[in-house]
JSON list of C-alpha atoms in Angstrom, two decimals:
[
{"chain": "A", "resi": 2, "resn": "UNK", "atom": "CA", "xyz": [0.00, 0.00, 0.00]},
{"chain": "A", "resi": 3, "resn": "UNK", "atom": "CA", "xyz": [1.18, 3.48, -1.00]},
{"chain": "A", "resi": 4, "resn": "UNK", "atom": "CA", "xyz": [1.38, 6.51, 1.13]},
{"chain": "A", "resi": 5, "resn": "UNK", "atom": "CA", "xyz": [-0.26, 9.30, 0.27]},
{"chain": "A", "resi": 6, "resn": "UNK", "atom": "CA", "xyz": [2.31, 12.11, -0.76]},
{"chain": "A", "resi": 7, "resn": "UNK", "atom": "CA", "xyz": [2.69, 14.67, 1.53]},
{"chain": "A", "resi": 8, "resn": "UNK", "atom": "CA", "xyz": [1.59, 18.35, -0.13]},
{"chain": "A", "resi": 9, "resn": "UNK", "atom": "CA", "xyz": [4.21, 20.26, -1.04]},
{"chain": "A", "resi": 10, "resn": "UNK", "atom": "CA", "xyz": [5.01, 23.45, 1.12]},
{"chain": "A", "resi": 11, "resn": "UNK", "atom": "CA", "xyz": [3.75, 27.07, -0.76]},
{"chain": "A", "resi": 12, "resn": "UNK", "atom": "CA", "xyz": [6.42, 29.41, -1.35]},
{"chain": "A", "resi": 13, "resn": "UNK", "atom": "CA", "xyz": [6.13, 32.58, 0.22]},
{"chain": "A", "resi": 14, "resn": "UNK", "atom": "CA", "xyz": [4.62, 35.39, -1.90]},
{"chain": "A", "resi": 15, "resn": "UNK", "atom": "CA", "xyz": [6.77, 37.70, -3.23]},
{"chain": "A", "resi": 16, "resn": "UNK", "atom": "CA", "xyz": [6.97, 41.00, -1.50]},
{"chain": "A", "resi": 17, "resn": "UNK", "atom": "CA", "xyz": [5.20, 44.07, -3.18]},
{"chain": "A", "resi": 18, "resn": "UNK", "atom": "CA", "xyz": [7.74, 46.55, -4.30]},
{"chain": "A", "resi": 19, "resn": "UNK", "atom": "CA", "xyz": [6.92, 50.17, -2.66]},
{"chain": "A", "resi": 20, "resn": "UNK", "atom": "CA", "xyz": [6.44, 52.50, -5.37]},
{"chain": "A", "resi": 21, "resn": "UNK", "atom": "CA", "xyz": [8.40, 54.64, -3.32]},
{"chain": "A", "resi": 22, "resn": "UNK", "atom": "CA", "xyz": [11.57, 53.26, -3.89]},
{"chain": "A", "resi": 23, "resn": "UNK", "atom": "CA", "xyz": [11.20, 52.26, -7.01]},
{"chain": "A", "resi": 24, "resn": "UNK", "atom": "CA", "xyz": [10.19, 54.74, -9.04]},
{"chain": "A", "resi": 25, "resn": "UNK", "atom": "CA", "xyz": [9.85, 53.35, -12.90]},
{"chain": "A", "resi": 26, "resn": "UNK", "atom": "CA", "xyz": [6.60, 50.81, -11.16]},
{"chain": "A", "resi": 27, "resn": "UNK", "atom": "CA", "xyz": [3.61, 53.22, -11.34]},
{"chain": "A", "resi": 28, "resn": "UNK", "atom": "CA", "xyz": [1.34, 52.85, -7.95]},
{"chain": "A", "resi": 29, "resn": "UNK", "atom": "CA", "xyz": [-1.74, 50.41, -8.23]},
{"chain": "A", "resi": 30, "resn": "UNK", "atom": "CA", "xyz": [-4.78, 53.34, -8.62]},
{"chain": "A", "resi": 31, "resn": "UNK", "atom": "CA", "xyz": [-8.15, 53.07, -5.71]},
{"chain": "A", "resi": 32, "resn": "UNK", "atom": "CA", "xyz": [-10.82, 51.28, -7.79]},
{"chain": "A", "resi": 33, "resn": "UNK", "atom": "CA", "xyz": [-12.86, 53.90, -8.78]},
{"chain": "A", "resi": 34, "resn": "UNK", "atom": "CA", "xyz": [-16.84, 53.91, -6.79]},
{"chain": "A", "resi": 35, "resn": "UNK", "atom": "CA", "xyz": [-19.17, 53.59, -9.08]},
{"chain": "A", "resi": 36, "resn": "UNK", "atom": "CA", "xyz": [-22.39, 55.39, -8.21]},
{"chain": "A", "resi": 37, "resn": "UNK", "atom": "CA", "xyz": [-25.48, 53.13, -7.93]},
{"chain": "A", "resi": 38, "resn": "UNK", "atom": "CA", "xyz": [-29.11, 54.26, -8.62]},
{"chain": "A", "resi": 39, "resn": "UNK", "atom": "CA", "xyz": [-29.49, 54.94, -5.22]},
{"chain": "A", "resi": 40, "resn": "UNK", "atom": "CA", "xyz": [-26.94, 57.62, -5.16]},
{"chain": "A", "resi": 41, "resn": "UNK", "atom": "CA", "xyz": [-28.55, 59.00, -8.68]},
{"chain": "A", "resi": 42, "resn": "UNK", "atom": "CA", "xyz": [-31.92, 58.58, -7.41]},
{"chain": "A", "resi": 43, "resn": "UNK", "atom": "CA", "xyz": [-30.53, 60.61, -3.88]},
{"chain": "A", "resi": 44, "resn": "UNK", "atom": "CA", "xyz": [-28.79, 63.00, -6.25]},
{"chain": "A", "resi": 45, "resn": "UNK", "atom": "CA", "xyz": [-31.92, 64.25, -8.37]},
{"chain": "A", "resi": 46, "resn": "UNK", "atom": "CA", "xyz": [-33.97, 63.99, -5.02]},
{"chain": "A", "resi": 47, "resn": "UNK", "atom": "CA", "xyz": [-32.18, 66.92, -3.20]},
{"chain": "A", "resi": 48, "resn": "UNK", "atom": "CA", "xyz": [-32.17, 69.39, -6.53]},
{"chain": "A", "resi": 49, "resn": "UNK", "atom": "CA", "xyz": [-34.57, 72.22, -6.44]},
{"chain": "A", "resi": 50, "resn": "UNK", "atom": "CA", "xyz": [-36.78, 74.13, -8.10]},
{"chain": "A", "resi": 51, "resn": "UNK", "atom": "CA", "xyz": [-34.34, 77.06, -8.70]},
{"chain": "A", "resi": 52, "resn": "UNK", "atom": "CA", "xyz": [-31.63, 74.32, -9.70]},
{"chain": "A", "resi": 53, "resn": "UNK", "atom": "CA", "xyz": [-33.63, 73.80, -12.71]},
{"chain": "A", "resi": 54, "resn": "UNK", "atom": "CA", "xyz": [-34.01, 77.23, -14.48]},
{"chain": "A", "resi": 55, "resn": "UNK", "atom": "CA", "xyz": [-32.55, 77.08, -17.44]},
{"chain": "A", "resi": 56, "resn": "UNK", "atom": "CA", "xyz": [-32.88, 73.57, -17.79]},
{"chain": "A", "resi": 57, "resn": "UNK", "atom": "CA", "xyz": [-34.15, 72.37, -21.19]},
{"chain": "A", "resi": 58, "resn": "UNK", "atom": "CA", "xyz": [-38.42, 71.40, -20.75]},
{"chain": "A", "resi": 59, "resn": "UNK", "atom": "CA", "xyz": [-39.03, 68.43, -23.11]},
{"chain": "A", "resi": 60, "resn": "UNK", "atom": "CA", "xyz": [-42.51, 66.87, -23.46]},
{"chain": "A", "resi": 61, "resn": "UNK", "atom": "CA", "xyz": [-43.64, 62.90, -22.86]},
{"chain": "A", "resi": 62, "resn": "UNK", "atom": "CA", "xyz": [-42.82, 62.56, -26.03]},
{"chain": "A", "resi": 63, "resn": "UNK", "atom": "CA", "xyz": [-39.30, 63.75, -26.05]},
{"chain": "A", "resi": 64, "resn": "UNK", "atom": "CA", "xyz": [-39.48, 67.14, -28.20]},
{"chain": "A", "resi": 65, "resn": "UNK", "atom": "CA", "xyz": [-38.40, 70.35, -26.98]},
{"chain": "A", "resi": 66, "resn": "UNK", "atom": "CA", "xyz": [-40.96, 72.93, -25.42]},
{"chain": "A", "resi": 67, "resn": "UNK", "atom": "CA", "xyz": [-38.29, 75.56, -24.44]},
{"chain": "A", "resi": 68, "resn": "UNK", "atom": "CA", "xyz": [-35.82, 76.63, -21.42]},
{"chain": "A", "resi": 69, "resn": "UNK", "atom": "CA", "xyz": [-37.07, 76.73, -18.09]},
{"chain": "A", "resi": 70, "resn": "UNK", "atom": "CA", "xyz": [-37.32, 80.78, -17.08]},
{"chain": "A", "resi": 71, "resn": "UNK", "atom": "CA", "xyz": [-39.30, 80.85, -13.61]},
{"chain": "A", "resi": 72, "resn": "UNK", "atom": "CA", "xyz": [-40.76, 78.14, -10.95]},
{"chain": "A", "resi": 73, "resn": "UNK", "atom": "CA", "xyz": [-44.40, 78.45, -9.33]},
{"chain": "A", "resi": 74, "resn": "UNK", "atom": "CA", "xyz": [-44.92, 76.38, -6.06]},
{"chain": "A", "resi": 75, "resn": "UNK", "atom": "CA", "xyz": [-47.91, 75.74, -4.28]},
{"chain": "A", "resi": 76, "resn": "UNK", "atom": "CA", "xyz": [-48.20, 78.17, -1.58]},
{"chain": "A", "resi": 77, "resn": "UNK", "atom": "CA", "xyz": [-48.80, 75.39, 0.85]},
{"chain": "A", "resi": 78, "resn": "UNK", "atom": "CA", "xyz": [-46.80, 72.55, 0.15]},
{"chain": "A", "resi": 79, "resn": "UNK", "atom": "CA", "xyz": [-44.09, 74.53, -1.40]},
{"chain": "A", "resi": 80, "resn": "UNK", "atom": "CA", "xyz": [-44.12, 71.93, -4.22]},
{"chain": "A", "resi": 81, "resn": "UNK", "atom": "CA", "xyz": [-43.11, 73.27, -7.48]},
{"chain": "A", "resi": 82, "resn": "UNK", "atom": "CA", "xyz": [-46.77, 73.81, -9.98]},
{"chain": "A", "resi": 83, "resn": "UNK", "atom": "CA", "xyz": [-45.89, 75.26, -12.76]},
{"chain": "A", "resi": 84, "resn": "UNK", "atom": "CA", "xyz": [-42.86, 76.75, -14.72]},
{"chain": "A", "resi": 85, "resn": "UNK", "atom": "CA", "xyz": [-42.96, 79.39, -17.52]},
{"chain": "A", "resi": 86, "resn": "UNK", "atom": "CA", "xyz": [-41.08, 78.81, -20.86]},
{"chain": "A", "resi": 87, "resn": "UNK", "atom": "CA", "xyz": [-40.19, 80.88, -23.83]},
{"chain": "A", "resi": 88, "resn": "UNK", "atom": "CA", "xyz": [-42.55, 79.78, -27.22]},
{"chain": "A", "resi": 89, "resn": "UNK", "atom": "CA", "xyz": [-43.13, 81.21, -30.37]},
{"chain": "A", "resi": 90, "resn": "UNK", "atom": "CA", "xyz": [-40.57, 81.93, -33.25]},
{"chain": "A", "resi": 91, "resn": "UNK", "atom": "CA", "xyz": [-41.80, 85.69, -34.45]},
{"chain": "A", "resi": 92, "resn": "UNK", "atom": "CA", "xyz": [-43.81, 86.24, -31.04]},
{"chain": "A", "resi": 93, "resn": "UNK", "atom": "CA", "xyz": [-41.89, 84.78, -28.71]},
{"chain": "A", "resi": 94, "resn": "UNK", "atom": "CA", "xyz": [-43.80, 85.05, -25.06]},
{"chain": "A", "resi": 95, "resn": "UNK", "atom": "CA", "xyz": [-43.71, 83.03, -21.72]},
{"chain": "A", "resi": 96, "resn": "UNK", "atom": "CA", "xyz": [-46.27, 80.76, -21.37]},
{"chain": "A", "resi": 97, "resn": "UNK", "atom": "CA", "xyz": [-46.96, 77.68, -18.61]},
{"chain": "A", "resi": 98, "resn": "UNK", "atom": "CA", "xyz": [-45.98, 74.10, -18.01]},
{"chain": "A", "resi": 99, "resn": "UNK", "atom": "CA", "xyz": [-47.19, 72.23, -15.54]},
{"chain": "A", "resi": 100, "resn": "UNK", "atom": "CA", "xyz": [-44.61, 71.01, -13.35]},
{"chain": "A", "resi": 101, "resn": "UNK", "atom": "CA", "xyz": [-46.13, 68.42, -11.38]},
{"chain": "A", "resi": 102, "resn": "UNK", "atom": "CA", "xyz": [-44.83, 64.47, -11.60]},
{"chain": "A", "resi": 103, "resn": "UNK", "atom": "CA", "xyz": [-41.43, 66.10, -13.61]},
{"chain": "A", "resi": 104, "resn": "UNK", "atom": "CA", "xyz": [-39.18, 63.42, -14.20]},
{"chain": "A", "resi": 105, "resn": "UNK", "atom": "CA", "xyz": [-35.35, 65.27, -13.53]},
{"chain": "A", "resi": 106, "resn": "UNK", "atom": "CA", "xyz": [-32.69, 64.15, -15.91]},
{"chain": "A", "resi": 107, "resn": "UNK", "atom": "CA", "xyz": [-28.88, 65.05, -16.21]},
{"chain": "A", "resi": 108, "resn": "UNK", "atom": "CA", "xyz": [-30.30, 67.81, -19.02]},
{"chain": "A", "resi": 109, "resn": "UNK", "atom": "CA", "xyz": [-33.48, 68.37, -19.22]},
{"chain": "A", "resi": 110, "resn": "UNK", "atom": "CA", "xyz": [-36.45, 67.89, -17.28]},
{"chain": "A", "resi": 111, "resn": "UNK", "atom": "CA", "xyz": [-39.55, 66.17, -18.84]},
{"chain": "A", "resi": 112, "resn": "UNK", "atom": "CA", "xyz": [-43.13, 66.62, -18.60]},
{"chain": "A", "resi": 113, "resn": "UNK", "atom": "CA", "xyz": [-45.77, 64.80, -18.35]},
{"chain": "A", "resi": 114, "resn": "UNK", "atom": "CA", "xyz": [-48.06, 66.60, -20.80]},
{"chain": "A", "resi": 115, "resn": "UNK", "atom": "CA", "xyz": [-47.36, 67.20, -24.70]},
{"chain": "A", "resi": 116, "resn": "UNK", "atom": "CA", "xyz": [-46.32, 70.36, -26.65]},
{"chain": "A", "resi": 117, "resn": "UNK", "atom": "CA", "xyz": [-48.87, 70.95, -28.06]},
{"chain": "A", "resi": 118, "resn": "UNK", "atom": "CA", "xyz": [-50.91, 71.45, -25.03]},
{"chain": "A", "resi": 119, "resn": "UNK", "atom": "CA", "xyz": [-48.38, 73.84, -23.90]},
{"chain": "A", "resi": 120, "resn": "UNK", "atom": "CA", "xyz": [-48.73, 76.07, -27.09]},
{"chain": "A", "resi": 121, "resn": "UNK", "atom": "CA", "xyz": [-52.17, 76.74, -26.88]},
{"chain": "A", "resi": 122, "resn": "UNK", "atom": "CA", "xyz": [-52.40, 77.18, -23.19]},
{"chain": "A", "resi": 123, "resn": "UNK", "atom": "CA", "xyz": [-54.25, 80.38, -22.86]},
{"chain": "A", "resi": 124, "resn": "UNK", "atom": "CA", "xyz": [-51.91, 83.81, -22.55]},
{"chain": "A", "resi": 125, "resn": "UNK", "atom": "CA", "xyz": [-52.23, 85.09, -19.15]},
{"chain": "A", "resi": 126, "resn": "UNK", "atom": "CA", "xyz": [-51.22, 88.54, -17.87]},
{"chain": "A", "resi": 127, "resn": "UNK", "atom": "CA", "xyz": [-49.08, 88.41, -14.68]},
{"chain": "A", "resi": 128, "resn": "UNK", "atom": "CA", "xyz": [-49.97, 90.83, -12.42]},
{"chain": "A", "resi": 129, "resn": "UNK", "atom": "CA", "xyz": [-46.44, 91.92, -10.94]},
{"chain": "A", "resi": 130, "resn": "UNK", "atom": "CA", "xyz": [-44.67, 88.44, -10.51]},
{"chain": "A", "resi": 131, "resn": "UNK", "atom": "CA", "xyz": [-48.03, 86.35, -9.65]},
{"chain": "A", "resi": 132, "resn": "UNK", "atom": "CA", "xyz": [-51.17, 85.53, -11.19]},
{"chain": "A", "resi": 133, "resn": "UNK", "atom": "CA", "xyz": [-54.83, 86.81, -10.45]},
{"chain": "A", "resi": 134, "resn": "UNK", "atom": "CA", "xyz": [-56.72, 84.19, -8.49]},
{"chain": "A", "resi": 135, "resn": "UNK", "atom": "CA", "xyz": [-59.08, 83.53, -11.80]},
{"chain": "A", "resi": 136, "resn": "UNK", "atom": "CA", "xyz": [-56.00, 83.04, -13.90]},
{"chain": "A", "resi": 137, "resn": "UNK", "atom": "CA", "xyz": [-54.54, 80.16, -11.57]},
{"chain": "A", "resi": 138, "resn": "UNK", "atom": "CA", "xyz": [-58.46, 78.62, -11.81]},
{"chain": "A", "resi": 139, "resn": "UNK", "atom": "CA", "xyz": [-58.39, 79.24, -15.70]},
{"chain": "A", "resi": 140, "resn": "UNK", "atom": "CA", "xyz": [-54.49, 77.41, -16.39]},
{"chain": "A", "resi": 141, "resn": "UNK", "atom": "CA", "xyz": [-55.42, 74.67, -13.99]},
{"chain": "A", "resi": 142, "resn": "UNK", "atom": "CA", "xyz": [-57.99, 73.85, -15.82]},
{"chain": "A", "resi": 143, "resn": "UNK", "atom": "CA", "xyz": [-56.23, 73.96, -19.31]},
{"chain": "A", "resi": 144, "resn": "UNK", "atom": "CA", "xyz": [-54.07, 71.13, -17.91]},
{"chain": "A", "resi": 145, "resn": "UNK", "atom": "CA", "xyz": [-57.31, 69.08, -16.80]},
{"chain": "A", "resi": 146, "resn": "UNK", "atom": "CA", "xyz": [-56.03, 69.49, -13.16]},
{"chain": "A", "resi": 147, "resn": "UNK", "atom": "CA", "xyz": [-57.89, 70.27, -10.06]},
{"chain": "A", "resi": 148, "resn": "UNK", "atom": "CA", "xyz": [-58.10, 73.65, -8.39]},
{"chain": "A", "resi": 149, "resn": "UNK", "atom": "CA", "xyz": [-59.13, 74.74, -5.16]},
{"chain": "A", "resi": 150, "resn": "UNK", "atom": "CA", "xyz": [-58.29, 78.33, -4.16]},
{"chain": "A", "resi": 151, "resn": "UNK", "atom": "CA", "xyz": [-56.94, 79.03, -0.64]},
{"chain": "A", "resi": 152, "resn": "UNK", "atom": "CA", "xyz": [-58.24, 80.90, 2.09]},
{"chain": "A", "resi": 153, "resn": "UNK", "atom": "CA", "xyz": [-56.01, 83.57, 2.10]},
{"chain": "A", "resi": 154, "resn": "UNK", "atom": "CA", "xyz": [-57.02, 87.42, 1.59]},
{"chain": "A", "resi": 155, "resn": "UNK", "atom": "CA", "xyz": [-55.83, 87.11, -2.37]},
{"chain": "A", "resi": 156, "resn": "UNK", "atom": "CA", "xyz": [-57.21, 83.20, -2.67]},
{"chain": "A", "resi": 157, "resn": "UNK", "atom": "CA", "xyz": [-53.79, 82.77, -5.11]},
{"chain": "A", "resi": 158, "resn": "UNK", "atom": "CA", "xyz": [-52.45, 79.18, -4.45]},
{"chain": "A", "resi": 159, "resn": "UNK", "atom": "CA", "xyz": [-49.15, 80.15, -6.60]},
{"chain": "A", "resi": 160, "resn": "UNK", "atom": "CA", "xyz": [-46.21, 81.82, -5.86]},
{"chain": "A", "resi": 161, "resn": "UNK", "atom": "CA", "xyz": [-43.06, 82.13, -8.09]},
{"chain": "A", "resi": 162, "resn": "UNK", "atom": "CA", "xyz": [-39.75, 81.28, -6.57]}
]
């Protein structure tokens, strides 16, 4: 009967060489973190509204409405309503998006109603910075979107930021 063969002995590693001393090895590099959805996710979660002026405004479908030129929020919740773009080629004028269930990309922020619904939202005069009362009842209803106003002493439920 044979004896099993005894396993030979590893040799010892070979020690690292410090890029110290020796200057022609270049150091091994940190693997780089790579940034999970969470962190995205966190990232676009702590923007706000006045992070995203100037940012471009597509539609659901993808095409462009404009540049993002002023944020209204609820008065309430502070939650961002509505934003005002630039439209027209010859009569360029600002006119409203709603802003409500915006999906935030690295450029350009998408909403969730189409072009063409922004175009012929009805031209509203601002009054100073804010709307009248009626005109917040009039463009929430454009967008098929419930309004209620507030009981304050002007009933506006907007205010731009």
């Amino acid at each position: 009967m044979t004896t099993p063969a005894e396993p030979m002995p590893t040799p010892p590693a070979p020690p690292m060489p410090d890029p110290a001393t020796t200057p022609d090895i270049p150091p091994i590099p940190e693997p780089a973190e790579v940034p999970t959805i969470a962190t995205i996710v966190d990232a676009a979660a702590k923007w706000t509204a006045s992070d995203w002026l100037g940012k471009v405004i597509t539609d659901r479908a993808g095409d462009k409405i404009g540049k993002l030129h002023d944020v209204y929020v609820d008065v309430e919740t502070d939650e961002p309503q509505f934003g005002t773009v630039k439209v027209g080629l010859i009569n360029r004028h600002l006119t409203f998006v709603p802003l409500m269930g915006v999906s935030v990309g690295p450029d350009e922020l998408r909403v969730r109603v189409l072009k063409e619904q922004v175009n012929s939202a009805p031209d509203l005069n601002l009054h100073g910075q804010e709307l009248s009362q009626a005109d917040e009842s009039v463009l929430y209803h454009h967008f098929q979107m419930n309004y209620t106003a507030i009981a304050s002493e002007s009933g506006r439920r907007l205010a731009r930021r």
